[in-house]
Amino acid sequence: MRGPMSDLPLSLVDVTILAGEVAILNEVSVTFTGGAPTVLIGPNGAGKTTLLRAAMGLVPATRGRIAWGGRDDAPPDKRAIMFQRPVMLRRSVADNILYALRAANAPGETLQDRTQDLLTLVGLQHLARRPARRLSGGEQQRLALARALARAPTVLFLDEPTASLDPYATKTIEDLVRAIAKLGVKVVMSTHDLGQARRIGGDIVLMHRGRVVEHTPGAQFFDEPRTQEARKFMAGELLV
Amino acid sequence: MPAATSALHLVLTGDPALYTIVRLSLLVSLSAVLLAAGIGVPLGALLALTRFRGRTGAIVLLNALMGLPPVVVGLVVFMFLSRSGPLGSWGLLFTPPAMVIAQTILVTPIIAALSRQTIEDLWVEYRDELTAMSIGPVRRVTTLIWDARISLLTALLAGFGRAAAEVGAIMIVGGNIEGFTRTMTTAIALETSKGDLPLAIGLGVVLMIIVLLINALAWGARRAGERIAG
């Protein structure tokens, strides 16, 4: 799935994002490189969603620098995001994917085949003609994932992709995330679910109050957390 | 109820005078709605998706224009199209095109204001997704208009209702000339004042049937659209 240009490494250097007087991100420095998925964890309001949006290029940094593949003006052609509550366009499942493919300037002769491939990848081929808004929550998440993949991204941001899904739908999404990562796409996702972070995360970024508190490989994070906040978070204590 | 019986007879026997009036009425009102849609929907989209100084004032003005008095519109169009007016050389006064112009002016603010609201609401919902997909401004507008098409149909219906029911503007600029610019509403007003109730009632019945039919069609289209697009 990698294109000729990659957005990796993706670096945020001393990035601060203000909403009025409040710092949503506060001097955040973090770098995402290729490989296994990176999982952002942290309590509500920690800044996970804002970090994902900033890394996607949807929110400008008030201060600091964001660089994709070494360039801070890289066009967003090779990155995609799936929002926590993805909006289904008012058209069929297949037409939602077709729309995303056309938006990504996919060649016309490949549109039908790629639509079918993506539908098959996310297991929605039998629902191709159904209105997207009539899908269940889990199916909508899978369609949103297919739509994001239509951009053939090198980096895919997932904002709590399994929030409010049942365990079966959650497992389906997790399997898809692993499959996508195996295709060479860098996945950066946020979650509240420590179990999910352990199952999926190659490296873990713990955020708290707009700052990156810890960024370590998954095994190290869960076995030997470096910070007090990480130990408290894993112990189920409230980070306030 | 001899008047009602005579009216029913006129409707059911296809009275030529009555149906000439009905045909012209439909032609004028539908033409006005189509023209108003061509102006009002893009104007509504522009107001919904752009930010500029005075935008709030423009929206307030547009909403206020939904209540334009038809006789005032008729008067203004009359002044423009009258022989001594700036467009007098066009020779449009007391012709169906003059009536279409007047009704277009009446209907455009309704369609534009309702389109603005509909498209802005959908934009709030779609903004993140379309931005993340790097959708450009033109495609953004066409996407929003297409996806809001079912709601926009309601705006067009509201416009048609306004056009089909108004009498003041087309009376002034059309002149209510028999066989040429006489429409259902102007004929009903005239025939009632003359005491010819059968024709007035007959036209009233046809007008109601048309309005009901168009609303039923729109409702059907809305249901079909929801079934297909969700």
CSV table of C-alpha atoms in Angstrom, one decimal:
chain,number,residue,atom,x,y,z
A,1,MET,CA,0.0,0.0,0.0
A,2,ARG,CA,3.0,2.3,0.3
A,3,GLY,CA,3.1,5.1,-2.3
A,4,PRO,CA,6.3,6.5,-3.7
A,5,MET,CA,6.3,9.2,-1.0
A,6,SER,CA,5.9,8.4,2.7
A,7,ASP,CA,4.7,10.6,5.5
A,8,LEU,CA,7.1,8.7,7.8
A,9,PRO,CA,8.8,9.5,10.0
A,10,LEU,CA,6.0,11.7,11.3
A,11,SER,CA,7.4,14.1,13.9
A,12,LEU,CA,5.7,16.5,16.3
A,13,VAL,CA,8.3,18.8,17.8
A,14,ASP,CA,7.4,21.0,20.8
A,15,VAL,CA,3.8,21.2,19.5
A,16,THR,CA,1.4,23.3,21.5
A,17,ILE,CA,-2.2,23.7,20.4
A,18,LEU,CA,-4.3,26.3,22.2
A,19,ALA,CA,-8.1,26.6,22.4
A,20,GLY,CA,-8.5,30.1,23.7
A,21,GLU,CA,-6.2,30.2,26.7
A,22,VAL,CA,-6.3,26.4,27.3
A,23,ALA,CA,-3.5,24.2,26.0
A,24,ILE,CA,-5.0,21.1,24.5
A,25,LEU,CA,-1.6,19.9,23.6
A,26,ASN,CA,1.3,21.3,25.6
A,27,GLU,CA,4.8,21.1,24.1
A,28,VAL,CA,4.3,17.6,22.7
A,29,SER,CA,7.3,16.0,21.0
A,30,VAL,CA,6.7,12.5,19.6
A,31,THR,CA,7.9,10.7,16.5
A,32,PHE,CA,6.0,7.9,14.7
A,33,THR,CA,8.0,5.6,12.5
A,34,GLY,CA,7.1,2.5,10.5
A,35,GLY,CA,6.3,-0.8,12.0
A,36,ALA,CA,3.7,-2.1,14.5
A,37,PRO,CA,0.8,0.1,15.5
A,38,THR,CA,1.4,2.9,18.0
A,39,VAL,CA,-1.4,3.2,20.5
A,40,LEU,CA,-2.2,6.4,22.4
A,41,ILE,CA,-3.8,6.0,25.8
A,42,GLY,CA,-4.8,8.3,28.5
A,43,PRO,CA,-7.8,9.6,30.3
A,44,ASN,CA,-10.5,11.8,28.7
A,45,GLY,CA,-9.2,15.2,27.8
A,46,ALA,CA,-5.6,14.0,27.7
A,47,GLY,CA,-5.3,15.3,24.1
A,48,LYS,CA,-5.3,12.1,22.2
A,49,THR,CA,-7.9,13.2,19.6
A,50,THR,CA,-6.2,16.5,19.1
A,51,LEU,CA,-2.8,14.8,18.7
A,52,LEU,CA,-4.3,12.6,16.0
A,53,ARG,CA,-6.0,15.5,14.2
A,54,ALA,CA,-2.8,17.5,14.4
A,55,ALA,CA,-0.8,14.6,13.0
A,56,MET,CA,-3.4,14.2,10.2
A,57,GLY,CA,-2.9,17.9,9.4
A,58,LEU,CA,-6.5,18.9,10.3
A,59,VAL,CA,-5.5,21.1,13.2
A,60,PRO,CA,-2.6,23.6,12.9
A,61,ALA,CA,-0.1,23.8,15.7
A,62,THR,CA,-0.2,27.1,17.6
A,63,ARG,CA,3.5,26.6,18.3
A,64,GLY,CA,6.0,24.0,17.4
A,65,ARG,CA,6.5,22.0,14.2
A,66,ILE,CA,4.9,19.0,12.6
A,67,ALA,CA,6.8,17.2,9.8
A,68,TRP,CA,5.7,14.4,7.6
A,69,GLY,CA,8.6,12.5,6.0
A,70,GLY,CA,10.8,15.5,6.9
A,71,ARG,CA,8.5,18.0,5.3
A,72,ASP,CA,6.2,20.3,7.1
A,73,ASP,CA,4.2,21.1,4.0
A,74,ALA,CA,3.7,17.6,2.8
A,75,PRO,CA,0.2,17.2,1.2
A,76,PRO,CA,-2.1,14.9,3.1
A,77,ASP,CA,-2.5,12.5,0.1
A,78,LYS,CA,-0.9,9.5,1.9
A,79,ARG,CA,-2.5,9.7,5.3
A,80,ALA,CA,-6.0,9.0,6.4
A,81,ILE,CA,-8.1,9.2,9.6
A,82,MET,CA,-11.0,7.4,10.9
A,83,PHE,CA,-13.0,9.5,13.4
A,84,GLN,CA,-14.5,8.1,16.6
A,85,ARG,CA,-18.0,8.6,15.2
A,86,PRO,CA,-17.5,8.4,11.5
A,87,VAL,CA,-20.2,10.1,9.3
A,88,MET,CA,-21.7,8.0,6.6
A,89,LEU,CA,-22.4,9.8,3.4
A,90,ARG,CA,-26.0,9.5,2.3
A,91,ARG,CA,-25.4,6.9,-0.3
A,92,SER,CA,-24.8,3.1,-0.5
A,93,VAL,CA,-21.9,1.3,1.1
A,94,ALA,CA,-20.2,0.8,-2.2
A,95,ASP,CA,-20.8,4.4,-3.2
A,96,ASN,CA,-19.2,5.6,0.0
A,97,ILE,CA,-16.0,3.8,-1.0
A,98,LEU,CA,-16.3,4.9,-4.6
A,99,TYR,CA,-16.5,8.5,-3.4
A,100,ALA,CA,-13.4,8.2,-1.3
A,101,LEU,CA,-11.5,6.5,-4.2
A,102,ARG,CA,-12.5,9.3,-6.5
A,103,ALA,CA,-11.5,11.9,-3.9
A,104,ALA,CA,-8.1,10.2,-3.8
A,105,ASN,CA,-7.9,10.4,-7.6
A,106,ALA,CA,-7.8,6.7,-8.1
A,107,PRO,CA,-7.7,5.8,-11.8
A,108,GLY,CA,-11.2,5.3,-13.3
A,109,GLU,CA,-10.6,1.8,-14.7
A,110,THR,CA,-9.6,0.6,-11.2
A,111,LEU,CA,-12.5,2.0,-9.3
A,112,GLN,CA,-14.8,-1.1,-9.4
A,113,ASP,CA,-12.1,-3.6,-8.6
A,114,ARG,CA,-10.7,-1.5,-5.8
A,115,THR,CA,-14.2,-1.0,-4.3
A,116,GLN,CA,-14.7,-4.8,-4.4
A,117,ASP,CA,-11.3,-5.4,-2.8
A,118,LEU,CA,-11.9,-3.0,0.0
A,119,LEU,CA,-15.4,-4.3,0.6
A,120,THR,CA,-14.0,-7.8,0.8
A,121,LEU,CA,-11.2,-6.7,3.1
A,122,VAL,CA,-13.6,-5.3,5.6
A,123,GLY,CA,-16.2,-8.0,5.1
A,124,LEU,CA,-19.0,-5.9,3.7
A,125,GLN,CA,-19.3,-7.2,0.2
A,126,HIS,CA,-22.7,-8.6,0.9
A,127,LEU,CA,-24.0,-5.2,2.0
A,128,ALA,CA,-22.6,-3.2,-1.0
A,129,ARG,CA,-25.9,-1.8,-2.1
A,130,ARG,CA,-27.3,-1.1,1.4
A,131,PRO,CA,-27.6,2.6,2.4
A,132,ALA,CA,-24.6,3.2,4.6
A,133,ARG,CA,-26.6,4.9,7.3
A,134,ARG,CA,-28.6,1.7,7.8
A,135,LEU,CA,-25.5,-0.3,8.9
A,136,SER,CA,-24.9,-1.3,12.5
A,137,GLY,CA,-22.3,0.6,14.5
A,138,GLY,CA,-19.6,-2.1,13.9
A,139,GLU,CA,-20.4,-2.2,10.2
A,140,GLN,CA,-20.2,1.6,9.9
A,141,GLN,CA,-16.8,1.5,11.6
A,142,ARG,CA,-15.6,-1.1,9.1
A,143,LEU,CA,-16.9,1.0,6.2
A,144,ALA,CA,-15.2,4.0,7.6
A,145,LEU,CA,-12.0,1.9,7.7
A,146,ALA,CA,-12.4,0.9,4.1
A,147,ARG,CA,-13.1,4.5,3.1
A,148,ALA,CA,-9.9,5.6,4.9
A,149,LEU,CA,-7.9,2.8,3.1
A,150,ALA,CA,-9.2,4.1,-0.2
A,151,ARG,CA,-6.6,6.8,0.1
A,152,ALA,CA,-3.9,4.1,0.0
A,153,PRO,CA,-2.3,5.7,3.1
A,154,THR,CA,1.1,5.2,4.5
A,155,VAL,CA,-0.2,6.4,7.9
A,156,LEU,CA,-3.6,5.6,9.2
A,157,PHE,CA,-5.0,7.4,12.3
A,158,LEU,CA,-7.8,5.7,14.2
A,159,ASP,CA,-9.6,7.6,16.9
A,160,GLU,CA,-11.0,5.1,19.4
A,161,PRO,CA,-12.2,2.9,16.6
A,162,THR,CA,-13.9,0.4,18.9
A,163,ALA,CA,-15.6,2.8,21.4
A,164,SER,CA,-19.1,1.7,22.1
A,165,LEU,CA,-18.8,-1.5,20.0
A,166,ASP,CA,-19.6,-5.0,21.4
A,167,PRO,CA,-16.8,-7.5,21.9
A,168,TYR,CA,-17.4,-9.3,18.6
A,169,ALA,CA,-17.4,-6.1,16.6
A,170,THR,CA,-14.3,-5.0,18.6
A,171,LYS,CA,-12.5,-8.2,17.7
A,172,THR,CA,-13.4,-7.7,14.0
A,173,ILE,CA,-11.9,-4.2,14.0
A,174,GLU,CA,-8.8,-5.3,15.9
A,175,ASP,CA,-8.2,-8.1,13.4
A,176,LEU,CA,-8.6,-5.6,10.6
A,177,VAL,CA,-6.1,-3.2,12.3
A,178,ARG,CA,-3.5,-6.0,12.5
A,179,ALA,CA,-4.2,-7.0,8.8
A,180,ILE,CA,-3.8,-3.4,7.7
A,181,ALA,CA,-0.5,-3.0,9.7
A,182,LYS,CA,0.8,-6.2,8.0
A,183,LEU,CA,0.2,-4.5,4.7
A,184,GLY,CA,2.8,-1.9,5.6
A,185,VAL,CA,0.5,0.8,6.8
A,186,LYS,CA,1.6,2.6,9.9
A,187,VAL,CA,-1.4,2.6,12.3
A,188,VAL,CA,-1.6,5.2,15.1
A,189,MET,CA,-4.7,4.7,17.2
A,190,SER,CA,-6.1,6.0,20.4
A,191,THR,CA,-8.0,3.9,22.9
A,192,HIS,CA,-9.3,3.8,26.5
A,193,ASP,CA,-8.9,0.1,26.6
A,194,LEU,CA,-5.7,-1.1,28.2
A,195,GLY,CA,-6.3,-4.6,27.0
A,196,GLN,CA,-6.6,-3.4,23.5
A,197,ALA,CA,-3.5,-1.4,23.8
A,198,ARG,CA,-1.7,-4.5,25.0
A,199,ARG,CA,-3.1,-6.6,22.2
A,200,ILE,CA,-2.3,-4.2,19.4
A,201,GLY,CA,0.3,-1.7,20.4
A,202,GLY,CA,3.9,-2.1,19.2
A,203,ASP,CA,4.6,1.0,21.2
A,204,ILE,CA,2.5,3.0,23.7
A,205,VAL,CA,2.1,6.7,24.1
A,206,LEU,CA,0.6,7.7,27.5
A,207,MET,CA,-0.9,11.2,27.5
A,208,HIS,CA,-2.1,13.3,30.4
A,209,ARG,CA,-3.2,16.9,30.4
A,210,GLY,CA,-2.0,17.6,26.9
A,211,ARG,CA,1.5,16.2,27.4
A,212,VAL,CA,3.2,13.0,26.4
A,213,VAL,CA,4.0,11.3,29.7
A,214,GLU,CA,5.6,8.2,28.4
A,215,HIS,CA,6.4,6.7,25.0
A,216,THR,CA,7.9,3.2,25.2
A,217,PRO,CA,7.7,-0.2,23.5
A,218,GLY,CA,4.5,-2.0,24.5
A,219,ALA,CA,6.2,-4.8,26.4
A,220,GLN,CA,8.3,-2.4,28.4
A,221,PHE,CA,5.3,-0.1,29.1
A,222,PHE,CA,3.2,-2.9,30.5
A,223,ASP,CA,6.1,-4.7,32.4
A,224,GLU,CA,8.2,-1.9,33.6
A,225,PRO,CA,6.5,1.5,33.3
A,226,ARG,CA,8.9,4.3,33.8
A,227,THR,CA,6.5,6.9,35.2
A,228,GLN,CA,4.3,7.3,38.2
A,229,GLU,CA,1.4,8.2,35.9
A,230,ALA,CA,1.8,5.0,33.8
A,231,ARG,CA,1.8,2.9,37.0
A,232,LYS,CA,-1.3,4.6,38.3
A,233,PHE,CA,-3.1,4.4,35.0
A,234,MET,CA,-2.5,0.7,34.7
A,235,ALA,CA,-3.5,0.2,38.3
A,236,GLY,CA,-6.9,1.7,37.4
A,237,GLU,CA,-6.3,4.8,39.5
A,238,LEU,CA,-7.7,8.1,38.3
A,239,LEU,CA,-5.2,10.4,36.7
A,240,VAL,CA,-6.4,13.9,37.7
B,1,MET,CA,-75.3,23.7,-4.2
B,2,PRO,CA,-75.7,24.6,-7.9
B,3,ALA,CA,-72.4,26.4,-8.1
B,4,ALA,CA,-70.5,23.4,-6.7
B,5,THR,CA,-72.3,21.1,-9.2
B,6,SER,CA,-71.5,23.3,-12.1
B,7,ALA,CA,-67.9,23.6,-10.9
B,8,LEU,CA,-67.6,19.8,-10.8
B,9,HIS,CA,-69.1,19.6,-14.3
B,10,LEU,CA,-66.4,22.0,-15.6
B,11,VAL,CA,-63.6,20.0,-14.0
B,12,LEU,CA,-64.8,16.6,-15.1
B,13,THR,CA,-65.8,17.6,-18.7
B,14,GLY,CA,-62.4,19.2,-19.3
B,15,ASP,CA,-63.7,22.7,-19.9
B,16,PRO,CA,-61.2,24.3,-22.3
B,17,ALA,CA,-61.3,27.7,-20.7
B,18,LEU,CA,-60.6,26.2,-17.3
B,19,TYR,CA,-57.8,24.0,-18.4
B,20,THR,CA,-56.1,26.8,-20.5
B,21,ILE,CA,-55.9,28.7,-17.2
B,22,VAL,CA,-54.6,25.7,-15.4
B,23,ARG,CA,-51.9,25.0,-18.0
B,24,LEU,CA,-50.7,28.6,-17.9
B,25,SER,CA,-50.6,28.6,-14.1
B,26,LEU,CA,-48.5,25.5,-14.0
B,27,LEU,CA,-46.2,26.7,-16.7
B,28,VAL,CA,-45.6,30.1,-14.9
B,29,SER,CA,-45.2,28.7,-11.4
B,30,LEU,CA,-43.0,25.7,-12.4
B,31,SER,CA,-40.8,27.9,-14.6
B,32,ALA,CA,-40.4,30.3,-11.7
B,33,VAL,CA,-39.5,27.5,-9.3
B,34,LEU,CA,-37.0,26.1,-11.7
B,35,LEU,CA,-35.4,29.5,-12.2
B,36,ALA,CA,-35.5,30.2,-8.5
B,37,ALA,CA,-33.9,26.8,-7.8
B,38,GLY,CA,-31.1,27.6,-10.2
B,39,ILE,CA,-30.4,30.8,-8.4
B,40,GLY,CA,-31.4,30.0,-4.8
B,41,VAL,CA,-29.7,26.7,-4.2
B,42,PRO,CA,-26.2,27.9,-5.2
B,43,LEU,CA,-26.8,31.1,-3.3
B,44,GLY,CA,-27.8,29.1,-0.3
B,45,ALA,CA,-24.8,26.9,-0.6
B,46,LEU,CA,-22.5,30.0,-0.9
B,47,LEU,CA,-23.9,31.5,2.2
B,48,ALA,CA,-23.7,28.2,4.1
B,49,LEU,CA,-20.1,27.5,3.2
B,50,THR,CA,-18.4,30.9,3.1
B,51,ARG,CA,-17.5,33.3,5.8
B,52,PHE,CA,-17.3,37.0,5.0
B,53,ARG,CA,-18.0,40.3,6.7
B,54,GLY,CA,-21.7,41.0,6.8
B,55,ARG,CA,-22.7,37.3,6.4
B,56,THR,CA,-25.0,37.4,9.4
B,57,GLY,CA,-26.7,40.5,8.0
B,58,ALA,CA,-27.1,38.7,4.6
B,59,ILE,CA,-28.7,35.7,6.3
B,60,VAL,CA,-31.1,37.9,8.3
B,61,LEU,CA,-32.0,39.8,5.1
B,62,LEU,CA,-32.5,36.6,3.1
B,63,ASN,CA,-34.8,35.2,5.8
B,64,ALA,CA,-36.7,38.5,5.9
B,65,LEU,CA,-37.2,38.4,2.1
B,66,MET,CA,-39.1,35.1,2.5
B,67,GLY,CA,-42.0,37.3,3.6
B,68,LEU,CA,-41.8,39.7,0.6
B,69,PRO,CA,-45.3,41.0,0.0
B,70,PRO,CA,-46.3,39.9,-3.5
B,71,VAL,CA,-47.9,43.2,-4.4
B,72,VAL,CA,-44.7,45.0,-3.6
B,73,VAL,CA,-42.8,42.6,-5.9
B,74,GLY,CA,-45.4,43.1,-8.5
B,75,LEU,CA,-45.1,46.9,-8.2
B,76,VAL,CA,-41.3,46.9,-8.5
B,77,VAL,CA,-41.3,44.5,-11.5
B,78,PHE,CA,-44.1,46.6,-13.1
B,79,MET,CA,-41.9,49.7,-12.7
B,80,PHE,CA,-38.9,48.0,-14.3
B,81,LEU,CA,-40.9,46.5,-17.2
B,82,SER,CA,-43.3,49.4,-17.9
B,83,ARG,CA,-42.7,51.4,-21.1
B,84,SER,CA,-40.9,54.2,-19.2
B,85,GLY,CA,-39.0,51.7,-17.0
B,86,PRO,CA,-35.3,50.7,-17.5
B,87,LEU,CA,-36.4,47.4,-19.1
B,88,GLY,CA,-39.4,48.7,-20.9
B,89,SER,CA,-37.8,48.1,-24.3
B,90,TRP,CA,-38.0,44.4,-23.6
B,91,GLY,CA,-41.8,44.6,-24.0
B,92,LEU,CA,-42.5,42.0,-21.4
B,93,LEU,CA,-45.1,43.7,-19.3
B,94,PHE,CA,-48.5,41.9,-19.3
B,95,THR,CA,-46.9,38.7,-20.7
B,96,PRO,CA,-46.3,35.3,-19.0
B,97,PRO,CA,-42.5,35.9,-18.8
B,98,ALA,CA,-43.2,39.0,-16.7
B,99,MET,CA,-45.2,36.8,-14.4
B,100,VAL,CA,-42.4,34.3,-14.2
B,101,ILE,CA,-39.9,37.1,-13.3
B,102,ALA,CA,-42.2,38.3,-10.5
B,103,GLN,CA,-42.7,34.8,-9.1
B,104,THR,CA,-39.0,34.0,-9.4
B,105,ILE,CA,-38.2,37.1,-7.3
B,106,LEU,CA,-40.8,35.9,-4.7
B,107,VAL,CA,-39.6,32.3,-4.6
B,108,THR,CA,-35.8,32.7,-4.7
B,109,PRO,CA,-35.4,33.9,-1.1
B,110,ILE,CA,-37.5,31.0,0.1
B,111,ILE,CA,-35.4,28.4,-1.7
B,112,ALA,CA,-32.1,30.2,-0.9
B,113,ALA,CA,-32.9,30.5,2.8
B,114,LEU,CA,-34.1,26.9,3.2
B,115,SER,CA,-31.2,25.6,1.1
B,116,ARG,CA,-28.7,27.6,3.2
B,117,GLN,CA,-30.0,26.1,6.4
B,118,THR,CA,-30.1,22.6,5.0
B,119,ILE,CA,-26.6,22.7,3.5
B,120,GLU,CA,-25.1,24.4,6.6
B,121,ASP,CA,-26.6,21.7,8.8
B,122,LEU,CA,-25.2,18.9,6.6
B,123,TRP,CA,-21.8,20.7,6.4
B,124,VAL,CA,-21.5,20.7,10.1
B,125,GLU,CA,-22.0,16.9,10.0
B,126,TYR,CA,-19.7,16.3,7.0
B,127,ARG,CA,-17.0,18.9,7.6
B,128,ASP,CA,-14.5,16.6,9.3
B,129,GLU,CA,-14.9,13.7,6.8
B,130,LEU,CA,-14.7,15.9,3.7
B,131,THR,CA,-11.8,17.8,5.0
B,132,ALA,CA,-10.0,14.6,5.9
B,133,MET,CA,-10.6,13.3,2.3
B,134,SER,CA,-9.1,16.6,0.9
B,135,ILE,CA,-12.3,17.4,-0.9
B,136,GLY,CA,-12.0,20.8,-2.8
B,137,PRO,CA,-14.5,23.6,-2.6
B,138,VAL,CA,-16.5,22.7,-5.8
B,139,ARG,CA,-16.8,19.0,-5.0
B,140,ARG,CA,-17.7,20.0,-1.5
B,141,VAL,CA,-20.7,22.0,-2.8
B,142,THR,CA,-21.8,19.4,-5.2
B,143,THR,CA,-21.5,16.7,-2.6
B,144,LEU,CA,-23.6,18.6,-0.1
B,145,ILE,CA,-26.3,19.5,-2.6
B,146,TRP,CA,-26.5,15.9,-3.8
B,147,ASP,CA,-26.6,14.4,-0.3
B,148,ALA,CA,-29.1,17.1,0.8
B,149,ARG,CA,-31.3,16.6,-2.3
B,150,ILE,CA,-34.2,15.1,-0.5
B,151,SER,CA,-34.4,18.0,2.0
B,152,LEU,CA,-33.8,20.5,-0.9
B,153,LEU,CA,-36.8,19.0,-2.6
B,154,THR,CA,-38.9,20.2,0.3
B,155,ALA,CA,-37.5,23.7,-0.2
B,156,LEU,CA,-38.5,23.6,-3.8
B,157,LEU,CA,-42.0,22.5,-2.7
B,158,ALA,CA,-42.3,25.4,-0.3
B,159,GLY,CA,-41.3,27.7,-3.2
B,160,PHE,CA,-43.9,26.1,-5.5
B,161,GLY,CA,-46.5,26.5,-2.8
B,162,ARG,CA,-45.7,30.2,-2.6
B,163,ALA,CA,-45.7,30.6,-6.4
B,164,ALA,CA,-48.9,28.7,-7.0
B,165,ALA,CA,-50.9,30.5,-4.3
B,166,GLU,CA,-49.8,34.1,-4.9
B,167,VAL,CA,-52.1,36.5,-6.8
B,168,GLY,CA,-50.9,40.0,-6.1
B,169,ALA,CA,-47.6,40.1,-8.2
B,170,ILE,CA,-48.9,38.3,-11.3
B,171,MET,CA,-52.1,40.3,-11.3
B,172,ILE,CA,-50.0,43.5,-11.5
B,173,VAL,CA,-47.4,42.4,-14.0
B,174,GLY,CA,-49.6,40.0,-16.0
B,175,GLY,CA,-52.8,42.0,-16.1
B,176,ASN,CA,-55.1,39.0,-15.9
B,177,ILE,CA,-55.7,39.0,-19.7
B,178,GLU,CA,-58.1,36.2,-20.7
B,179,GLY,CA,-56.5,33.4,-22.6
B,180,PHE,CA,-53.0,35.0,-22.3
B,181,THR,CA,-52.0,35.9,-18.7
B,182,ARG,CA,-55.0,34.6,-16.7
B,183,THR,CA,-53.9,32.1,-14.0
B,184,MET,CA,-55.9,30.1,-11.5
B,185,THR,CA,-55.5,32.6,-8.6
B,186,THR,CA,-56.1,35.7,-10.7
B,187,ALA,CA,-59.1,34.0,-12.3
B,188,ILE,CA,-60.5,32.9,-9.0
B,189,ALA,CA,-60.2,36.5,-7.7
B,190,LEU,CA,-61.9,37.9,-10.8
B,191,GLU,CA,-64.7,35.3,-11.2
B,192,THR,CA,-65.6,35.6,-7.5
B,193,SER,CA,-65.8,39.4,-7.7
B,194,LYS,CA,-68.1,38.9,-10.8
B,195,GLY,CA,-70.2,36.3,-9.0
B,196,ASP,CA,-69.3,33.5,-11.4
B,197,LEU,CA,-68.7,31.0,-8.6
B,198,PRO,CA,-68.7,27.7,-10.7
B,199,LEU,CA,-65.5,28.6,-12.5
B,200,ALA,CA,-63.9,30.0,-9.4
B,201,ILE,CA,-64.8,26.9,-7.4
B,202,GLY,CA,-63.7,24.6,-10.2
B,203,LEU,CA,-60.3,26.4,-10.4
B,204,GLY,CA,-60.0,26.2,-6.6
B,205,VAL,CA,-60.6,22.5,-6.7
B,206,VAL,CA,-58.0,22.0,-9.5
B,207,LEU,CA,-55.5,24.1,-7.6
B,208,MET,CA,-56.0,22.1,-4.4
B,209,ILE,CA,-55.7,18.8,-6.4
B,210,ILE,CA,-52.4,20.0,-8.0
B,211,VAL,CA,-50.9,21.1,-4.6
B,212,LEU,CA,-51.9,17.7,-3.1
B,213,LEU,CA,-50.5,15.8,-6.0
B,214,ILE,CA,-47.2,17.6,-6.0
B,215,ASN,CA,-46.8,17.1,-2.3
B,216,ALA,CA,-47.7,13.4,-2.6
B,217,LEU,CA,-45.1,13.0,-5.4
B,218,ALA,CA,-42.5,14.8,-3.3
B,219,TRP,CA,-43.4,12.6,-0.3
B,220,GLY,CA,-43.0,9.5,-2.5
B,221,ALA,CA,-39.7,10.8,-3.8
B,222,ARG,CA,-38.5,11.4,-0.2
B,223,ARG,CA,-39.4,7.9,0.9
B,224,ALA,CA,-37.7,6.4,-2.2
B,225,GLY,CA,-34.6,8.5,-1.6
B,226,GLU,CA,-34.4,7.5,2.1
B,227,ARG,CA,-34.8,3.8,1.0
B,228,ILE,CA,-32.0,4.1,-1.5
B,229,ALA,CA,-29.6,6.6,0.2
B,230,GLY,CA,-30.5,6.3,3.8
